[in-house]
PDB file of C-alpha atoms and ligand atoms in Angstrom:
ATOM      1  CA  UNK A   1      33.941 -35.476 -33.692  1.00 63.00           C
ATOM      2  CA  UNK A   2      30.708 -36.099 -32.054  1.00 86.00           C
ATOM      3  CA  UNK A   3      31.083 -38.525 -29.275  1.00 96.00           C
ATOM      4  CA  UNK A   4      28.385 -41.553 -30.242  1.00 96.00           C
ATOM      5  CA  UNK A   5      29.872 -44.435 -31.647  1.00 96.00           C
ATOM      6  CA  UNK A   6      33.431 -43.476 -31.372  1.00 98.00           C
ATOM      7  CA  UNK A   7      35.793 -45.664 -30.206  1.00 98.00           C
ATOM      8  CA  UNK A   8      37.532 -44.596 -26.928  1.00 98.00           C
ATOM      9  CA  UNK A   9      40.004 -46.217 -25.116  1.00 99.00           C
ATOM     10  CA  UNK A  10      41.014 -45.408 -21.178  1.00 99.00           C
ATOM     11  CA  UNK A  11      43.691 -46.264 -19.031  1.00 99.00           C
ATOM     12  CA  UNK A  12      43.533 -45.995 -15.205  1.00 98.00           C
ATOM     13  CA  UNK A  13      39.308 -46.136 -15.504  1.00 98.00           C
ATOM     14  CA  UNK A  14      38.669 -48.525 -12.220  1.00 98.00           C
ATOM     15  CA  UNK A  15      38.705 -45.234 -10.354  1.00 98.00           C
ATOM     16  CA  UNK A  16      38.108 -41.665 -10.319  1.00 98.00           C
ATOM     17  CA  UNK A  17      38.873 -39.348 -13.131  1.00 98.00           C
ATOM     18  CA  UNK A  18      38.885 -42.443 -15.336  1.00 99.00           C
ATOM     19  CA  UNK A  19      35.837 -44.406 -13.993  1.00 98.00           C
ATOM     20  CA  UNK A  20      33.977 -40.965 -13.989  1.00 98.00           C
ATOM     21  CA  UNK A  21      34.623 -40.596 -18.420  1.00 98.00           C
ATOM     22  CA  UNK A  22      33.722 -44.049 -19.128  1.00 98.00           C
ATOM     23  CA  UNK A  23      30.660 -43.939 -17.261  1.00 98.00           C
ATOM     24  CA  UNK A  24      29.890 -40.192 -19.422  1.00 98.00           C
ATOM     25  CA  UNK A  25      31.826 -41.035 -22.549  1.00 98.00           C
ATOM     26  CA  UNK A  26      29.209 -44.651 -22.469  1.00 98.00           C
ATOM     27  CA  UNK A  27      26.164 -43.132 -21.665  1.00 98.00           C
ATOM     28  CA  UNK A  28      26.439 -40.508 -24.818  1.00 97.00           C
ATOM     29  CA  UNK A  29      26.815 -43.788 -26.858  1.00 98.00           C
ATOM     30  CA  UNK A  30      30.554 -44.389 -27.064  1.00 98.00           C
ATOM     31  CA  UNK A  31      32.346 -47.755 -27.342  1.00 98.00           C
ATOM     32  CA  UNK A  32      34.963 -47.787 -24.644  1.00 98.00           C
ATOM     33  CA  UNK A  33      37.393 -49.710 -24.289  1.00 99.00           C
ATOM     34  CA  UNK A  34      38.683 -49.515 -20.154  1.00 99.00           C
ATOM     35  CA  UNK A  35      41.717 -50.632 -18.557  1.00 99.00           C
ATOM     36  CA  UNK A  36      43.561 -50.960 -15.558  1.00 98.00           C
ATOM     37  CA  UNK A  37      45.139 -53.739 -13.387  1.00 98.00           C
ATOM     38  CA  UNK A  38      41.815 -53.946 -11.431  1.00 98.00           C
ATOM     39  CA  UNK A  39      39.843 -56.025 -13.660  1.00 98.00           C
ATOM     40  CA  UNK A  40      37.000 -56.491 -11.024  1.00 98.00           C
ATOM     41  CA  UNK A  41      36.685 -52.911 -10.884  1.00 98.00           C
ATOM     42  CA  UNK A  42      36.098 -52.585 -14.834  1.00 98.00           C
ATOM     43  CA  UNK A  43      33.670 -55.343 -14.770  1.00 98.00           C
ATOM     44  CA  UNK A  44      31.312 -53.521 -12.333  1.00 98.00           C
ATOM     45  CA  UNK A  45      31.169 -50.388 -14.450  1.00 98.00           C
ATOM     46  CA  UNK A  46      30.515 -52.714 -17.501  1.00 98.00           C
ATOM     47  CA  UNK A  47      27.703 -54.751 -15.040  1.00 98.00           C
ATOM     48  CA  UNK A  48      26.168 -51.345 -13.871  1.00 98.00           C
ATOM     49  CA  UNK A  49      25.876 -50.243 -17.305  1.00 98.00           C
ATOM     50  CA  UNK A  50      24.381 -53.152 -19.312  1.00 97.00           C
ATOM     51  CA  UNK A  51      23.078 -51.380 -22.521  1.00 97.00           C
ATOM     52  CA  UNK A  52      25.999 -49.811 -22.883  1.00 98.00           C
ATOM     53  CA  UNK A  53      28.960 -50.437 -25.369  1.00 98.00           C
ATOM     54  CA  UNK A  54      31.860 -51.223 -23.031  1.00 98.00           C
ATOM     55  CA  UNK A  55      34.924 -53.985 -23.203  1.00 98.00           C
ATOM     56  CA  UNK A  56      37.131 -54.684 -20.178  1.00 98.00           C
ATOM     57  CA  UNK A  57      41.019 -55.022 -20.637  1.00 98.00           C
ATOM     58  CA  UNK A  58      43.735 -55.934 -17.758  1.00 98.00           C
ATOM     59  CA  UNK A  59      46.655 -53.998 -18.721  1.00 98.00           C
ATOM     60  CA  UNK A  60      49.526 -52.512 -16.558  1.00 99.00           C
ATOM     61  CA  UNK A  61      50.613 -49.136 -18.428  1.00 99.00           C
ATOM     62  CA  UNK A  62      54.594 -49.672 -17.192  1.00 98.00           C
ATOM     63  CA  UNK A  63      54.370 -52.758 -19.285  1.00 98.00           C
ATOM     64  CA  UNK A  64      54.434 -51.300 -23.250  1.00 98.00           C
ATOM     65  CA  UNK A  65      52.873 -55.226 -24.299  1.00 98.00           C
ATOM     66  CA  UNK A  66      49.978 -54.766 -21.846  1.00 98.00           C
ATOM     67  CA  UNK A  67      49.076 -51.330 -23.992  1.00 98.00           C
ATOM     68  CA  UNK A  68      50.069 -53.051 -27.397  1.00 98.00           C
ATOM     69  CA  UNK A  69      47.159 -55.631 -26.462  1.00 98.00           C
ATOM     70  CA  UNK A  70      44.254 -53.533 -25.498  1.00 98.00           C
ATOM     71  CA  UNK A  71      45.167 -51.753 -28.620  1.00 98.00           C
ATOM     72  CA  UNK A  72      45.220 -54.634 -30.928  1.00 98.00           C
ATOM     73  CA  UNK A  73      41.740 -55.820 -29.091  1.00 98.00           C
ATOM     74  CA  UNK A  74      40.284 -52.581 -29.834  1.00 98.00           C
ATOM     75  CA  UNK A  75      41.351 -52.506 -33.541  1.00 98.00           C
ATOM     76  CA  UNK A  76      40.023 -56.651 -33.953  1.00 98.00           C
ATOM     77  CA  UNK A  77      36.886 -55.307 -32.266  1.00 98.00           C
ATOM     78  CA  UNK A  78      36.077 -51.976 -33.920  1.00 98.00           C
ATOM     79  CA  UNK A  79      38.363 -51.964 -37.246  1.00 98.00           C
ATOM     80  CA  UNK A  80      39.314 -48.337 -35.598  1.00 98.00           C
ATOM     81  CA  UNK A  81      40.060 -46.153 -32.863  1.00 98.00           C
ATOM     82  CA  UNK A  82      39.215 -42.678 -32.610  1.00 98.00           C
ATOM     83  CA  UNK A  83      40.610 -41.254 -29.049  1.00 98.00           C
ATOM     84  CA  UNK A  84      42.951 -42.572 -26.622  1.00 99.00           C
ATOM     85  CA  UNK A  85      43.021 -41.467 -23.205  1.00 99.00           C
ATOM     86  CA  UNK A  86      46.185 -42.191 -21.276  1.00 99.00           C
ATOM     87  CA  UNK A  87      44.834 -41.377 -17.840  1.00 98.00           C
ATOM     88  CA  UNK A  88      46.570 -43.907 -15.036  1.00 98.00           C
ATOM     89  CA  UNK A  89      48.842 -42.088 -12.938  1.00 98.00           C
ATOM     90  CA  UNK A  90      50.105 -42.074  -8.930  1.00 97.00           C
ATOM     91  CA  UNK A  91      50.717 -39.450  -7.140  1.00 96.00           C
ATOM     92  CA  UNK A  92      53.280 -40.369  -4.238  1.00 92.00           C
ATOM     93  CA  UNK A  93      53.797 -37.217  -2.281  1.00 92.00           C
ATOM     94  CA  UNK A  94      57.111 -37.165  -0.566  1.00 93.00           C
ATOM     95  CA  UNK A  95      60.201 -34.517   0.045  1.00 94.00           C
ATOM     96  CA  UNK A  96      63.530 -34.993  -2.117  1.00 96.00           C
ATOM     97  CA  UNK A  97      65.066 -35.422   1.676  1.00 96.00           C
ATOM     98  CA  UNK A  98      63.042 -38.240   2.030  1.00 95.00           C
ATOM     99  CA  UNK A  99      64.785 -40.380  -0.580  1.00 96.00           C
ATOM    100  CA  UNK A 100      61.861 -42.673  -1.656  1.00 96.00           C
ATOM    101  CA  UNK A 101      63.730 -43.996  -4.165  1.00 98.00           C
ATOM    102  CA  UNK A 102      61.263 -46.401  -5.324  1.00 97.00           C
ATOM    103  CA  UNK A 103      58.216 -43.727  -5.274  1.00 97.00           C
ATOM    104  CA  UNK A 104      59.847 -41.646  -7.623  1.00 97.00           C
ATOM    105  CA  UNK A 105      61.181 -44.658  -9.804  1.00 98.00           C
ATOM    106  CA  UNK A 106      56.865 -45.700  -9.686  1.00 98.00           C
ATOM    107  CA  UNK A 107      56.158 -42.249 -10.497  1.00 97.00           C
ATOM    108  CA  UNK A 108      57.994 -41.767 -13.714  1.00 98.00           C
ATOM    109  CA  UNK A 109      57.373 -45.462 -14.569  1.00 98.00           C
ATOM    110  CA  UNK A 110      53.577 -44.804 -14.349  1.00 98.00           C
ATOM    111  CA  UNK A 111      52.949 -41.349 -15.334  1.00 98.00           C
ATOM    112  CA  UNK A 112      55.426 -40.790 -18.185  1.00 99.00           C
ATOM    113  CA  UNK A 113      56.299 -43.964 -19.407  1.00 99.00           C
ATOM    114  CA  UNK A 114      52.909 -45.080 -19.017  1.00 99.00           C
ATOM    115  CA  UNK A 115      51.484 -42.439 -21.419  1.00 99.00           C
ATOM    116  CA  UNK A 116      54.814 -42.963 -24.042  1.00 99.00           C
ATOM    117  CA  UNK A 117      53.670 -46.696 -23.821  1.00 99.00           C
ATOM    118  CA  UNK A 118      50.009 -45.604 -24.937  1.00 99.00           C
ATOM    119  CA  UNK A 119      51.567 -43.013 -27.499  1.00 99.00           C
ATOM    120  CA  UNK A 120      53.570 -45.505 -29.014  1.00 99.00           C
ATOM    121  CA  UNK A 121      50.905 -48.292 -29.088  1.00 98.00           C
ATOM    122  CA  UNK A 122      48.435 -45.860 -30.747  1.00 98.00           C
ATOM    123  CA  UNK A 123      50.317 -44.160 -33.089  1.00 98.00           C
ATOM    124  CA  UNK A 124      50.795 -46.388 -35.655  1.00 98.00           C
ATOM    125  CA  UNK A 125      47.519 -47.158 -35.923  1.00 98.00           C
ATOM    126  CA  UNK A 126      46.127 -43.942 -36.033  1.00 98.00           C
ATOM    127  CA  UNK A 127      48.812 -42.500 -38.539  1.00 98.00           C
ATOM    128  CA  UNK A 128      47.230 -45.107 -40.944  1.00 98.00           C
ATOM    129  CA  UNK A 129      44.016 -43.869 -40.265  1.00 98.00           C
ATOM    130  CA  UNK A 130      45.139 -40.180 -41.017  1.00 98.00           C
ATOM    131  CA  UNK A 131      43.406 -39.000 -37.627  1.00 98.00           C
ATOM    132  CA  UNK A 132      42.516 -40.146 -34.254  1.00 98.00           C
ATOM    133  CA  UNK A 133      42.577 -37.855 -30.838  1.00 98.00           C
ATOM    134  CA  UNK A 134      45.269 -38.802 -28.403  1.00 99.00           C
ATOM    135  CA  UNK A 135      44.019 -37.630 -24.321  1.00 99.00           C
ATOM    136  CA  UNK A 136      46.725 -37.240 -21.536  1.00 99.00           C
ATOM    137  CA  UNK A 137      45.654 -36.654 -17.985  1.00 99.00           C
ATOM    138  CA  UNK A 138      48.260 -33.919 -16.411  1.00 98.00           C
ATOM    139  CA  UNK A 139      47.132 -31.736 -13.461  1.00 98.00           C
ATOM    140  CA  UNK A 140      48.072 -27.854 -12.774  1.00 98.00           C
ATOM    141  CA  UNK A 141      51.053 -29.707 -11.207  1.00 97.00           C
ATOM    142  CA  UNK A 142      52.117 -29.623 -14.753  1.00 98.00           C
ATOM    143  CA  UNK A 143      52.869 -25.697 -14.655  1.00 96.00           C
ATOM    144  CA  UNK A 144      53.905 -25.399 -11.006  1.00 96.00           C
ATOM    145  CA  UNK A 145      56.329 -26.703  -8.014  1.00 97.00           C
ATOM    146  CA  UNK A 146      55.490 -26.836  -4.180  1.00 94.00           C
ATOM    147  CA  UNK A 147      57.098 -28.404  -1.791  1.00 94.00           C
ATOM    148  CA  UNK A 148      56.736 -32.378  -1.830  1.00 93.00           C
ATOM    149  CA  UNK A 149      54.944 -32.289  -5.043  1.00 95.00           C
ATOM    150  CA  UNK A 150      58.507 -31.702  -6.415  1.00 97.00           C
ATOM    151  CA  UNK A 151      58.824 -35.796  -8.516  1.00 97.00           C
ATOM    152  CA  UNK A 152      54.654 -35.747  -8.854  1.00 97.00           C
ATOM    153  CA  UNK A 153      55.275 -31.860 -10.914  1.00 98.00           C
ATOM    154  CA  UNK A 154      58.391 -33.821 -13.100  1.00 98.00           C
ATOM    155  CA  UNK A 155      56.438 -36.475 -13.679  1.00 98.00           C
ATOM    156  CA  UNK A 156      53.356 -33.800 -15.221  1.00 98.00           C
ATOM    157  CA  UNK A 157      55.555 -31.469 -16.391  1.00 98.00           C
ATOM    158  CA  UNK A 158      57.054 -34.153 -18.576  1.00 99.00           C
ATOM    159  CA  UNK A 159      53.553 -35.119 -19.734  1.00 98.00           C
ATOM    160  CA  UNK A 160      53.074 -31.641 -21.036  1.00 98.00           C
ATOM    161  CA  UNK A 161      56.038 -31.486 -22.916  1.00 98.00           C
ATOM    162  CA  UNK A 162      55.460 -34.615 -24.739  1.00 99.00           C
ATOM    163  CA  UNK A 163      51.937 -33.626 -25.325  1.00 98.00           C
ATOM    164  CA  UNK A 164      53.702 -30.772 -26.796  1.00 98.00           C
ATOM    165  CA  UNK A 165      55.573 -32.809 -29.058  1.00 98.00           C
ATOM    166  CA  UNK A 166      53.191 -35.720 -29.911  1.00 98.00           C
ATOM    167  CA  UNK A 167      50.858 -32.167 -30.998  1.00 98.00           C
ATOM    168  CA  UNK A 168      54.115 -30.552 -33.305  1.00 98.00           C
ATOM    169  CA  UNK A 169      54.905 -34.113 -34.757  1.00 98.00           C
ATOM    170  CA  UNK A 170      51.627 -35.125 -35.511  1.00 98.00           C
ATOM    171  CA  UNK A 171      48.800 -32.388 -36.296  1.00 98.00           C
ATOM    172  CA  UNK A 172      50.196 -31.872 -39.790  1.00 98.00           C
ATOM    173  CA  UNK A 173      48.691 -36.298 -39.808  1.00 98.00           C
ATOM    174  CA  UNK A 174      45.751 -35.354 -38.451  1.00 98.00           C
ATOM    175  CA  UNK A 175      45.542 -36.241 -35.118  1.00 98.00           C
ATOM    176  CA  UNK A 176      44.462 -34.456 -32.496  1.00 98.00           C
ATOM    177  CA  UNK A 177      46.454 -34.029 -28.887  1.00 98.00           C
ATOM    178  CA  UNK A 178      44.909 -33.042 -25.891  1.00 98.00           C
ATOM    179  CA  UNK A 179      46.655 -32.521 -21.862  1.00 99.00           C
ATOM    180  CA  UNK A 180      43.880 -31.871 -19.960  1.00 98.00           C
ATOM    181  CA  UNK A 181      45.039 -30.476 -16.265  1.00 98.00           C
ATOM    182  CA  UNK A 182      42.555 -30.915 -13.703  1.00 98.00           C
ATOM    183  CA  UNK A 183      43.319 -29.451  -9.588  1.00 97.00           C
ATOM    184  CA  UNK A 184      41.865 -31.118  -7.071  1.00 96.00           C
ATOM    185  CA  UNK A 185      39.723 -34.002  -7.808  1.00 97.00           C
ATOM    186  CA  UNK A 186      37.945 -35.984  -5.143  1.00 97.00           C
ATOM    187  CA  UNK A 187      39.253 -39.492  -6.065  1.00 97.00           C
ATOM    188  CA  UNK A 188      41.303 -42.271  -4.242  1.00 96.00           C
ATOM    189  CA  UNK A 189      44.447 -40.707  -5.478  1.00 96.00           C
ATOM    190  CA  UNK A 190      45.373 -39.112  -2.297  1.00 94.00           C
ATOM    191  CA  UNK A 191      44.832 -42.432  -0.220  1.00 90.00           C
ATOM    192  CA  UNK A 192      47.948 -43.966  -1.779  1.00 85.00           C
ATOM    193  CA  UNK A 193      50.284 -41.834  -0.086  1.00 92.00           C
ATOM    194  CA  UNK A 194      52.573 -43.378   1.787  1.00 87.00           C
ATOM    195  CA  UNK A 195      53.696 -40.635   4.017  1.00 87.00           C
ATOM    196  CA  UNK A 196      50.909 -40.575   6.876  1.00 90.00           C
ATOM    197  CA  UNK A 197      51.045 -37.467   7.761  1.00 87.00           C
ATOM    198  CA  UNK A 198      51.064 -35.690   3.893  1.00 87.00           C
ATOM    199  CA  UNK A 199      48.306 -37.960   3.637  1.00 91.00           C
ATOM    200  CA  UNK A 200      46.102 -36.803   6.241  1.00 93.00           C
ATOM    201  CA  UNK A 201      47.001 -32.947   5.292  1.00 90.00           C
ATOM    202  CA  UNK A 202      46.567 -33.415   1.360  1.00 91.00           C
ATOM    203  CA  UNK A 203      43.178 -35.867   2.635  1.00 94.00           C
ATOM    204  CA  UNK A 204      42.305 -32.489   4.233  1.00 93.00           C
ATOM    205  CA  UNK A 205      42.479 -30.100   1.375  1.00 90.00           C
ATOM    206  CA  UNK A 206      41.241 -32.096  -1.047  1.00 91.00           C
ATOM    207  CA  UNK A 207      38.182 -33.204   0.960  1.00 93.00           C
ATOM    208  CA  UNK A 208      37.234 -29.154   1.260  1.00 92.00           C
ATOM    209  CA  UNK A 209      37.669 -28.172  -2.236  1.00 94.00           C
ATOM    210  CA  UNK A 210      38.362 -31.212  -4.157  1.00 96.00           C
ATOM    211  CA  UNK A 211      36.345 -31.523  -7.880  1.00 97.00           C
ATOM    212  CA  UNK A 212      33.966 -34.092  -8.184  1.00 98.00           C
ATOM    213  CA  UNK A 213      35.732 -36.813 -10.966  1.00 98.00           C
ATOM    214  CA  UNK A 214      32.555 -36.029 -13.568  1.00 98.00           C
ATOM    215  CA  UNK A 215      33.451 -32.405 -14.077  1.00 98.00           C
ATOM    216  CA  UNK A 216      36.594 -33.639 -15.178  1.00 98.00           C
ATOM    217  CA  UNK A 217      34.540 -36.451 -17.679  1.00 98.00           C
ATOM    218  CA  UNK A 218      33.096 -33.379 -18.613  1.00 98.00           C
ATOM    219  CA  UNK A 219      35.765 -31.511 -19.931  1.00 98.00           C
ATOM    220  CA  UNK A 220      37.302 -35.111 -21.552  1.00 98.00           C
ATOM    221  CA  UNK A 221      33.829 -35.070 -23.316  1.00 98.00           C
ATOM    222  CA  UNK A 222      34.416 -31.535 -24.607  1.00 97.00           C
ATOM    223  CA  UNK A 223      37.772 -31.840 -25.878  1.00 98.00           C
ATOM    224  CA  UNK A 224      36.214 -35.118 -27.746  1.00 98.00           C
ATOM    225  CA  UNK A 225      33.067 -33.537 -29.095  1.00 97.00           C
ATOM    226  CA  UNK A 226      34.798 -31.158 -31.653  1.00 96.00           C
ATOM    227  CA  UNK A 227      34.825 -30.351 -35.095  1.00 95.00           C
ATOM    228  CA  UNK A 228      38.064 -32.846 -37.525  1.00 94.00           C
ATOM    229  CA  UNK A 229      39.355 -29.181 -37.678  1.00 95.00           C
ATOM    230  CA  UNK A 230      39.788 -28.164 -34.520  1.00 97.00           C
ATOM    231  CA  UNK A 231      42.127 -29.401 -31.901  1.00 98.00           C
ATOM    232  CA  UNK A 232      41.812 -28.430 -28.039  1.00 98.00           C
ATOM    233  CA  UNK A 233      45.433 -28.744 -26.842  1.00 98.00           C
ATOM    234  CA  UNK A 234      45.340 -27.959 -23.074  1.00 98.00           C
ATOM    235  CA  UNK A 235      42.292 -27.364 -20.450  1.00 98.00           C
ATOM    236  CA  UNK A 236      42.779 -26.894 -17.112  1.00 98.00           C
ATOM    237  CA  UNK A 237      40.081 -27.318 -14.857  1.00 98.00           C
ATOM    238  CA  UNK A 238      40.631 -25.725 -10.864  1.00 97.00           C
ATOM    239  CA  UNK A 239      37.940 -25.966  -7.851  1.00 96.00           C
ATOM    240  CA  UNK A 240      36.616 -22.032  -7.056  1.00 94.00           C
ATOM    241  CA  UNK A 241      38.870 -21.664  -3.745  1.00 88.00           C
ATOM    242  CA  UNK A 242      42.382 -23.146  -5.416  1.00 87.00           C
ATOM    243  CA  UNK A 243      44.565 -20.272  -5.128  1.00 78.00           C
ATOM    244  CA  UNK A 244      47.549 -22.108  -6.883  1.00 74.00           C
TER     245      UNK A 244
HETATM  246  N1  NAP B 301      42.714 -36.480  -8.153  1.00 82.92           N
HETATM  247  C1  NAP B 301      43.356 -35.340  -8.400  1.00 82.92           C
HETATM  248  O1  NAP B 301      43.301 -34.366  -7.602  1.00 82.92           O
HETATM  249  C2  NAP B 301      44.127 -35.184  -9.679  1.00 82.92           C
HETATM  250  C3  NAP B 301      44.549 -33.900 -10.045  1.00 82.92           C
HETATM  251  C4  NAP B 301      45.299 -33.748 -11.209  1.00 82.92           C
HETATM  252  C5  NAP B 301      45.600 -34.824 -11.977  1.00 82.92           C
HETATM  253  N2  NAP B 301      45.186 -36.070 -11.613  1.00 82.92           N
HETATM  254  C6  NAP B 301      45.553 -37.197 -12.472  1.00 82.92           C
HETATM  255  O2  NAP B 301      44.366 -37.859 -12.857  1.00 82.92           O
HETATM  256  C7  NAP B 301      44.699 -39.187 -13.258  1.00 82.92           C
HETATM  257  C8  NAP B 301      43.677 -40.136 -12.640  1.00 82.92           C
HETATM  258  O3  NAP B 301      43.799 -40.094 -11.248  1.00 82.92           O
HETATM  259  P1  NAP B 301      42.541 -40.098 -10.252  1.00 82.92           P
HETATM  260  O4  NAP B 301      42.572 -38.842  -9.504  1.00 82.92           O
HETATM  261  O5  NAP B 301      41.330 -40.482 -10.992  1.00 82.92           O
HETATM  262  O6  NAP B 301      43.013 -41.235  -9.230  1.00 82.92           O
HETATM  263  P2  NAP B 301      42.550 -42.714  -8.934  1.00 82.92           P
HETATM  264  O7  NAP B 301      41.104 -42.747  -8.600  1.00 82.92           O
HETATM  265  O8  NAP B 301      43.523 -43.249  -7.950  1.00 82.92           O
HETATM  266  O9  NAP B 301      42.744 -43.429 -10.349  1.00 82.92           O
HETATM  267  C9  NAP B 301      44.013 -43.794 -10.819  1.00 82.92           C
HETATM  268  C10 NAP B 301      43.826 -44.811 -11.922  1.00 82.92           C
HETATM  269  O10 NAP B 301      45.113 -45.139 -12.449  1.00 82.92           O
HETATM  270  C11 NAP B 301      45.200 -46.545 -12.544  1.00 82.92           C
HETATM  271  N3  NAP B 301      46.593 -46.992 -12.453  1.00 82.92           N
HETATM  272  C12 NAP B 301      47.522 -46.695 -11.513  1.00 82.92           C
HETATM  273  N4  NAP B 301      48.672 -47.342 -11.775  1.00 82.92           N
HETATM  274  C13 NAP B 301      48.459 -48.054 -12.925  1.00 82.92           C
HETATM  275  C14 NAP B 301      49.244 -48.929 -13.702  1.00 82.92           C
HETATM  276  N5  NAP B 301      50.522 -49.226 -13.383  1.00 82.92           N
HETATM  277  N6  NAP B 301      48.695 -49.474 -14.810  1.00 82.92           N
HETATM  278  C15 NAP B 301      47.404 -49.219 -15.147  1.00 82.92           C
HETATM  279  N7  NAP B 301      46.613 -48.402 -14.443  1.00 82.92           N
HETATM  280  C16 NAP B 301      47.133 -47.838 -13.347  1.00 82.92           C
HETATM  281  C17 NAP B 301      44.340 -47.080 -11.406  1.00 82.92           C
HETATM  282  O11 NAP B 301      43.868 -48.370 -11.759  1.00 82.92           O
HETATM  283  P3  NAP B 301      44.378 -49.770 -11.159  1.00 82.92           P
HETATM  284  O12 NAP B 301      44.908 -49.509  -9.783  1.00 82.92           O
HETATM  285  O13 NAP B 301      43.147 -50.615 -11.179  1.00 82.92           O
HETATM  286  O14 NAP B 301      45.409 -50.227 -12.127  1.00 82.92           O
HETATM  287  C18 NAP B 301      43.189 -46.094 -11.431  1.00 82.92           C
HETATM  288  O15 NAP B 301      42.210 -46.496 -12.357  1.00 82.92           O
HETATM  289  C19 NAP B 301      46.145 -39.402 -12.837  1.00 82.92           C
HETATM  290  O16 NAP B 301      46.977 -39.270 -13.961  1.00 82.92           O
HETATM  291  C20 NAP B 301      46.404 -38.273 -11.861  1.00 82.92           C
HETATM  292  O17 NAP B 301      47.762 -37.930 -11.799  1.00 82.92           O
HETATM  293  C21 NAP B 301      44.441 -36.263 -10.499  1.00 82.92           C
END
C-alpha cells in the first residue's frame, strides 16, 4: 500500500509522535484525517501545510462517540479508510506506593481504552471493505518493567496483547495490524508528569538520548508503504545509547 492518496486517520497528532506522521504521512500525498482535544493545535499543522490534504477533528479517545465521529467524517469524506493510527497516550510516571489513583485510572482510560475505542470504531468499516491497516503506538515499555513505569508498562503491555488479538482475529479479513514501539522520543510527553522530581530525572534522560518524533513518522510510513500481502506486526525503534 503505497502511501499517496490513502486515507489515514491519527489520534493524539497536536504533538509529537503524532504531529511528526501527519506532517510525513501529508507531504507524501496522504489524506489525513488528525485528532485530538487540541483543535488549535491541528489547525496550525493544517495552516502550515496548505497544499496538503488534511481535515481537523476534536475528539477525546476515552469518549468511544468522539472516535465513532471522526470515523463517520472520514468515511462521508473519502467513501474509505485505509489505516488508522491510534496514537494518543499519557504517560504519568509514579510508584504503586504513591497511590495516584486517578493517574492510573487516566492511564488505562487513555492508552487502552482509547485504542479499543478506535478498534471498535474502525472495524466495522474496514471488515466491509475486506482490508484496511489498523496502527497502535506502544513503546519498549510494552516488553519491560522498571520501577515507576510499573501502570505506564500495563497500560503498553495491554496494547500489545490486543494488537495481538485484533492481528489473530482479523488477518484472515484482510486487515493489517501494526504496534509500533518506539524508546525515547523527544516530545512533550515527559512534561505531563506530575511527580516533580521523576519529571526533572526522566526530562534528563530523555533530553540526552531522546529520538527525534520524525524517525518515529518514519517507521509509521514504513509499516504503511507495504505490499496488500504483507503485514508488519511489531517495530521497535530505540535511540543508540538505550541500554533497556
Ligand atoms: N515520547 C516517548 O518517549 C514515547 C515512547 C514510547 C511510546 N510513546 C507513545 O507515543 C504516543 C504519542 O506520544 P508523544 O510522545 O508523541 O507525546 P505527546 O507529544 O504528549 O503527544 C500525545 C498526544 O496524545 C494526545 N492525547 C492525550 N490524551 C488524549 C485524549 N484523551 N484524547 C485524545 N488525544 C489525547 C495529545 O493531544 P491533546 O492533548 O491535544 O488531546 C497529543 O497529541 C503515546 O501513545 C505514547 O505513550 C512515546
Amino acid at each position: 500500500m503505497i502511501v499517496k492518496d490513502k486515507v489515514v486517520i491519527i489520534t493524539g497528532a497536536s504533538s509529537g509522535i503524532g504531529k511528526a506522521t501527519a506532517e510525513l504521512l501529508a507531504k507524501k500525498g496522504a489524506k489525513v484525517v488528525l485528532a485530538a482535544r487540541r483543535l488549535d493545535r491541528l489547525e496550525a499543522i493544517k495552516n502550515a501545510f496548505p497544499a496538503a490534504n488534511i481535515s481537523t477533528i476534536r475528539a477525546d479517545v476515552t469518549n468511544f462517540e468522539d472516535l465513532q465521529t471522526v470515523v463517520d467524517y472520514a468515511v462521508d469524506k473519502f467513501g474509505r479508510i485505509d489505516v488508522m493510527f491510534n496514537n494518543a497516550g499519557i504517560m504519568p510516571v509514579n510508584s504503586l506506593a504513591s497511590g495516584q489513583r486517578q493517574e492510573w485510572q487516566a492511564t488505562m482510560d487513555v492508552n487502552v481504552m482509547g485504542v479499543l475505542n478506535g478498534i471498535a470504531a474502525i472495524l466495522p468499516i474496514m471488515e466491509k471493505q475486506g482490508a484496511g491497516h489498523i496502527i497502535t503506538t506502544g513503546s519498549v515499555n510494552s516488553r519491560r518493567v522498571v520501577p515507576r513505569w510499573t501502570v505506564y508498562s500495563a497500560s503498553k503491555y495491554a496494547v500489545r496483547a490486543i494488537m495481538e488479538g485484533l492481528r489473530t482475529e482479523e488477518t484472515s479479513k484482510g486487515i493489517k495490524a501494526t504496534l509500533i514501539c518506539p524508546g525515547s522520543v523527544h516530545t512533550e510527553l515527559y512534561k505531563s508528569i506530575s511527580d516533580p522530581a521523576a519529571r526533572k530525572a526522566e526530562i534528563a534522560t530523555e533530553e540526552k538520548i531522546g529520538l527525534d518524533p520524525q524517525l518515529i513518522a518514519r517507521a509509521v510510513m514504513n509499516a504503511i508503504d507495504t505490499p496488500a500481502d504483507e503485514d508488519i506486526n511489531e517495530i521497535i525503534v530505540r535511540p543508540v545509547g538505550a541500554p533497556v
